Amino acid sequence: MKTLAWCGILVACAVAEPLTWDKLVASADEDPVIQASQKKQTAIGGRSCTRLWDDLEFEYTLDGFGFLEHDFELKIKPKAFGEGSADEAYWKSQAEYQRALMNYDRSAVMFERYEHALRYVLRQQIRLIHEQLAQIAADRIEVLQALAGSETFRLQDLVTAMEEQAAISAKLVADSNSMNDSKLKLLSFVKGYDSVSIDSNFLPTIDELKSILKDMPMDAEKYADVAAAKAKWLVNEKKAGQDAAGERNFISKIGVGYKYVHAKYKYKWVTQSCSGSSCTEEWQLQRTDDDRRTQDKFYASVAIRLPFFSGNDNSNLKRQIDVLESERDYQEAKRDLSQKVERLREEILGLIAERDVQQKFVEQVDQGALFEDFATKAGNDPLLLLRAKESSLQSQLKIVQLDMDIFTIYLDMLDRMGALARTDVTNHLKAGPAK
């Protein structure tokens, strides 16, 4: 009984264990998209080695239903000149393309996890500020109700305060709904958890983010879409080389055969000997013996393809167009993403500058200078003191909202740069792109 009780306690503890940030990142390897990409890579890596021929064919011919003559022939279709090396180059490029696609898939999978984790953490911070603003709204209503009947009391101020309280309450409901949605999404990524333990510690500080943006390598070749487009271009290029090599198969077939004859098998017309002018020559069939040597029954065959009027020029032109089109897609993706990433970087730096202004105001309030100024001018007026606290909280709220914009854009930039596909780090936000 004690053993069962301890087992129950251990199971309960295991179930109660919350989902942490490290487990969330590690769960990307178990995502069905990543597993499908890995299977495809494994299939390409496990392909058979290049052979010296394409087809091996065995042909049997029966000459007549007398079953006297049997023809056996083994034929092979040799690879064209240079086709083996072209095949090897194609499959290497295909493997590189699949690696690029897998990095693209991994980046998309990680982006989804980071997106909901960011929303959960920052929305939690916004809800805490909204709760404090709700308390200030309730205190303001209480003060105004206490001032009812005085000369300074205005009913409009009380109505406005009640409207503000209702608006804050609505925002609190929206915060809870947003956090709950993000929590359910995070729990859906990793099975076996019923709570989330993710905080803002995995986020880089603003100073760390400035350093990352300053030292960030702007190498467009590593961007997810650019790498995939380049790999696709190389695949089309090697495929064109493979097809061109395949058309140089001037020798279609090479065969070795053996013709087996059962005993006497042939008939020939012979004349019956006669003499005299009145003799009439008679023809009759006579079976003959197959007196060939065994080695004479073997033979060799070869089929040569004549390339005249084959239309290869049109095929080569079509392949060249496909290669040039994929090269154009690569160059276009490289240009567009280079400009887009640079714009996102400048946008983040602009938001950080705006955040610094708000942060200075909050620090001034936290140091007490603003409260002292209010107290000196207002003479401990509770409404003005509440307004000072509200102003500080609203500035903090703007900072958190700016943080949400900053990290949302930063996450988008990391996704475009392919940094989220890194497997050598556990926190892509703090690590940034590989240098």
XYZ file of N, CA and C in Angstrom, residues 16-126:
333
model
N 2.051 17.475 -12.345
C 1.996 18.870 -11.926
C 3.202 19.669 -12.387
N 4.220 19.022 -12.937
C 5.417 19.738 -13.373
C 5.055 20.721 -14.497
N 5.435 21.980 -14.360
C 5.041 22.977 -15.368
C 5.930 22.913 -16.608
N 5.421 23.467 -17.687
C 6.166 23.557 -18.937
C 7.149 24.718 -18.837
N 8.436 24.411 -18.978
C 9.468 25.435 -18.898
C 9.930 25.833 -20.294
N 10.752 26.882 -20.304
C 11.219 27.396 -21.590
C 12.112 26.376 -22.307
N 13.022 25.729 -21.593
C 13.924 24.756 -22.214
C 13.152 23.592 -22.831
N 12.127 23.136 -22.126
C 11.330 22.022 -22.657
C 10.520 22.449 -23.876
N 10.103 23.692 -23.882
C 9.357 24.200 -25.033
C 10.245 24.234 -26.269
N 11.481 24.708 -26.117
C 12.410 24.773 -27.257
C 12.782 23.371 -27.718
N 13.029 22.476 -26.761
C 13.417 21.103 -27.118
C 12.291 20.357 -27.820
N 11.053 20.758 -27.593
C 9.921 20.060 -28.210
C 9.859 20.259 -29.714
N 10.630 21.201 -30.239
C 10.616 21.429 -31.683
C 11.073 20.187 -32.451
N 11.980 19.405 -31.865
C 12.462 18.191 -32.535
C 11.365 17.145 -32.693
N 10.339 17.210 -31.843
C 9.247 16.243 -31.910
C 8.091 16.740 -32.778
N 8.232 17.917 -33.340
C 7.158 18.453 -34.176
C 7.012 17.606 -35.444
N 5.772 17.296 -35.865
C 5.580 16.463 -37.066
C 6.223 17.046 -38.320
N 6.280 18.365 -38.436
C 6.897 18.989 -39.604
C 8.392 18.670 -39.649
N 9.063 18.786 -38.504
C 10.499 18.492 -38.449
C 10.753 17.013 -38.703
N 9.926 16.157 -38.136
C 10.112 14.724 -38.338
C 9.925 14.340 -39.800
N 8.958 14.963 -40.476
C 8.758 14.688 -41.903
C 9.970 15.129 -42.717
N 10.539 16.273 -42.374
C 11.733 16.750 -43.074
C 12.912 15.811 -42.840
N 13.043 15.315 -41.611
C 14.128 14.382 -41.315
C 13.973 13.074 -42.085
N 12.748 12.603 -42.219
C 12.509 11.371 -42.993
C 12.901 11.564 -44.455
N 12.589 12.717 -44.994
C 12.933 12.988 -46.390
C 14.440 13.057 -46.569
N 15.117 13.681 -45.615
C 16.576 13.742 -45.669
C 17.183 12.354 -45.574
N 16.632 11.521 -44.696
C 17.132 10.167 -44.543
C 16.933 9.358 -45.815
N 15.786 9.564 -46.461
C 15.508 8.839 -47.707
C 16.513 9.218 -48.793
N 16.847 10.497 -48.881
C 17.813 10.930 -49.886
C 19.200 10.410 -49.542
N 19.557 10.443 -48.252
C 20.865 9.951 -47.847
C 21.011 8.445 -48.004
N 19.896 7.709 -47.967
C 19.942 6.261 -48.082
C 19.749 5.741 -49.482
N 19.890 6.581 -50.480
C 19.711 6.135 -51.866
C 20.828 5.168 -52.265
N 20.574 4.361 -53.269
C 21.556 3.382 -53.733
C 22.696 4.079 -54.462
N 23.839 3.416 -54.505
C 25.007 3.991 -55.160
C 24.807 4.036 -56.669
N 25.550 4.905 -57.288
C 25.447 5.062 -58.738
C 25.985 3.815 -59.429
N 25.213 3.277 -60.403
C 25.626 2.103 -61.158
C 26.130 2.506 -62.540
N 26.715 1.554 -63.227
C 27.252 1.828 -64.559
C 26.216 1.639 -65.648
N 25.030 1.192 -65.278
C 23.984 0.997 -66.272
C 22.648 1.422 -65.682
N 21.687 1.634 -66.574
C 20.354 2.052 -66.148
C 19.414 0.860 -66.007
N 19.387 0.006 -67.038
C 18.450 -1.119 -67.054
C 19.195 -2.409 -67.347
N 18.716 -3.484 -66.763
C 19.189 -4.834 -67.058
C 17.977 -5.649 -67.484
N 18.030 -6.207 -68.682
C 16.844 -6.841 -69.269
C 17.194 -8.234 -69.774
N 16.301 -9.174 -69.495
C 16.449 -10.537 -70.005
C 15.320 -10.813 -70.996
N 15.691 -11.260 -72.203
C 14.691 -11.478 -73.256
C 14.750 -12.934 -73.719
N 13.565 -13.519 -73.887
C 13.453 -14.895 -74.361
C 12.540 -14.915 -75.580
N 13.000 -15.593 -76.636
C 12.217 -15.677 -77.872
C 12.061 -17.148 -78.253
N 10.817 -17.534 -78.545
C 10.508 -18.890 -78.998
C 10.185 -18.818 -80.483
N 10.976 -19.527 -81.279
C 10.793 -19.497 -82.727
C 9.842 -20.613 -83.140
N 8.553 -20.259 -83.176
C 7.556 -21.234 -83.577
C 7.107 -22.098 -82.415
N 5.952 -22.725 -82.602
C 5.398 -23.560 -81.549
C 5.844 -25.013 -81.644
N 6.871 -25.236 -82.463
C 7.444 -26.571 -82.487
C 8.419 -26.776 -81.355
N 8.735 -25.647 -80.658
C 9.619 -25.706 -79.500
C 10.977 -26.313 -79.847
N 11.428 -25.996 -81.070
C 12.727 -26.517 -81.494
C 13.841 -25.489 -81.334
N 13.474 -24.186 -81.388
C 14.495 -23.136 -81.315
C 14.151 -22.178 -80.182
N 15.137 -21.904 -79.332
C 14.962 -21.016 -78.179
C 16.091 -19.992 -78.177
N 15.710 -18.736 -78.023
C 16.689 -17.639 -78.069
C 16.684 -16.907 -76.719
N 17.831 -16.875 -76.041
C 17.986 -16.183 -74.756
C 18.967 -15.028 -74.948
N 18.598 -13.851 -74.445
C 19.487 -12.689 -74.597
C 19.432 -11.824 -73.335
N 20.590 -11.437 -72.833
C 20.725 -10.541 -71.688
C 21.210 -9.186 -72.194
N 20.394 -8.137 -71.919
C 20.699 -6.804 -72.439
C 20.873 -5.820 -71.281
N 21.777 -4.918 -71.453
C 21.942 -3.823 -70.500
C 21.917 -2.496 -71.254
N 21.421 -1.470 -70.539
C 21.427 -0.121 -71.100
C 22.486 0.671 -70.344
N 23.642 0.903 -70.955
C 24.711 1.606 -70.236
C 24.352 3.072 -70.000
N 24.922 3.629 -68.947
C 24.724 5.050 -68.699
C 25.440 5.855 -69.770
N 24.878 7.014 -70.023
C 25.489 7.892 -71.005
C 26.792 8.462 -70.480
N 27.561 9.016 -71.372
C 28.854 9.574 -71.011
C 28.649 10.751 -70.043
N 29.247 10.654 -68.859
C 29.141 11.723 -67.867
C 27.873 11.696 -67.039
N 26.992 10.719 -67.277
C 25.727 10.692 -66.545
C 25.925 10.311 -65.085
N 26.885 9.459 -64.792
C 27.123 9.058 -63.408
C 27.534 10.230 -62.532
N 28.488 11.031 -62.992
C 28.921 12.197 -62.216
C 27.816 13.241 -62.133
N 27.015 13.346 -63.217
C 25.891 14.297 -63.192
C 24.837 13.855 -62.175
N 24.600 12.553 -62.076
C 23.657 12.032 -61.081
C 24.143 12.329 -59.661
N 25.425 12.108 -59.429
C 25.975 12.340 -58.096
C 25.871 13.814 -57.713
N 26.168 14.697 -58.672
C 26.067 16.138 -58.405
C 24.620 16.543 -58.130
N 23.681 15.928 -58.857
C 22.265 16.259 -58.654
C 21.801 15.856 -57.258
N 22.159 14.656 -56.826
C 21.682 14.198 -55.519
C 22.347 14.953 -54.372
N 23.579 15.404 -54.579
C 24.203 16.251 -53.562
C 23.466 17.578 -53.448
N 23.114 18.161 -54.587
C 22.358 19.421 -54.556
C 20.970 19.206 -53.967
N 20.378 18.050 -54.234
C 19.057 17.751 -53.667
C 19.140 17.617 -52.153
N 20.231 17.025 -51.662
C 20.416 16.918 -50.208
C 20.591 18.301 -49.578
N 21.338 19.179 -50.244
C 21.502 20.546 -49.741
C 20.164 21.285 -49.739
N 19.369 21.044 -50.755
C 18.059 21.690 -50.838
C 17.156 21.220 -49.703
N 17.190 19.936 -49.404
C 16.378 19.419 -48.309
C 16.853 19.951 -46.960
N 18.165 20.148 -46.805
C 18.665 20.756 -45.573
C 18.172 22.191 -45.446
N 18.163 22.904 -46.569
C 17.656 24.283 -46.539
C 16.171 24.298 -46.198
N 15.411 23.364 -46.754
C 13.979 23.295 -46.445
C 13.751 22.907 -44.991
N 14.605 22.021 -44.471
C 14.460 21.631 -43.075
C 14.751 22.812 -42.155
N 15.770 23.610 -42.488
C 16.047 24.819 -41.706
C 14.876 25.792 -41.786
N 14.274 25.880 -42.964
C 13.100 26.742 -43.134
C 11.947 26.251 -42.258
N 11.733 24.935 -42.258
C 10.667 24.369 -41.431
C 10.958 24.551 -39.945
N 12.210 24.336 -39.552
C 12.566 24.498 -38.147
C 12.378 25.951 -37.707
N 12.727 26.876 -38.583
C 12.543 28.292 -38.253
C 11.064 28.609 -38.052
N 10.207 28.045 -38.914
C 8.767 28.293 -38.781
C 8.215 27.682 -37.493
N 8.687 26.482 -37.145
C 8.235 25.813 -35.920
C 8.670 26.599 -34.686
N 9.932 27.052 -34.676
C 10.423 27.822 -33.544
C 9.732 29.180 -33.460
N 9.440 29.785 -34.596
C 8.766 31.088 -34.600
C 7.417 31.002 -33.892
N 6.687 29.934 -34.157
C 5.374 29.775 -33.538
C 5.490 29.646 -32.022
N 6.494 28.916 -31.562
C 6.684 28.752 -30.122
C 7.110 30.060 -29.465
N 8.065 30.743 -30.077
C 8.506 32.024 -29.517
C 7.382 33.055 -29.527
N 6.602 33.049 -30.575
C 5.534 34.046 -30.692
C 4.540 33.930 -29.540
N 4.093 32.705 -29.255
C 3.126 32.528 -28.181
C 3.765 32.715 -26.804
N 5.034 32.350 -26.653
C 5.712 32.572 -25.379
C 5.873 34.071 -25.107
N 6.260 34.835 -26.129
C 6.366 36.289 -25.977
C 5.023 36.905 -25.611
N 3.991 36.480 -26.300
C 2.659 37.028 -26.036
C 2.218 36.694 -24.613
N 2.528 35.476 -24.166
C 2.128 35.068 -22.821
C 2.842 35.906 -21.765
N 4.164 36.069 -21.913
C 4.956 36.786 -20.905
C 4.613 38.274 -20.881
N 4.603 38.912 -22.046
C 4.364 40.358 -22.083
C 2.914 40.701 -21.755
N 2.005 39.838 -22.135
C 0.614 40.085 -21.769
C 0.423 39.952 -20.265
N 1.202 39.093 -19.646
C 1.153 38.961 -18.196
C 1.611 40.254 -17.529
N 2.652 40.864 -18.067
C 3.119 42.138 -17.529
C 2.073 43.240 -17.724
N 1.423 43.235 -18.879
C 0.380 44.232 -19.133
C -0.787 44.050 -18.168
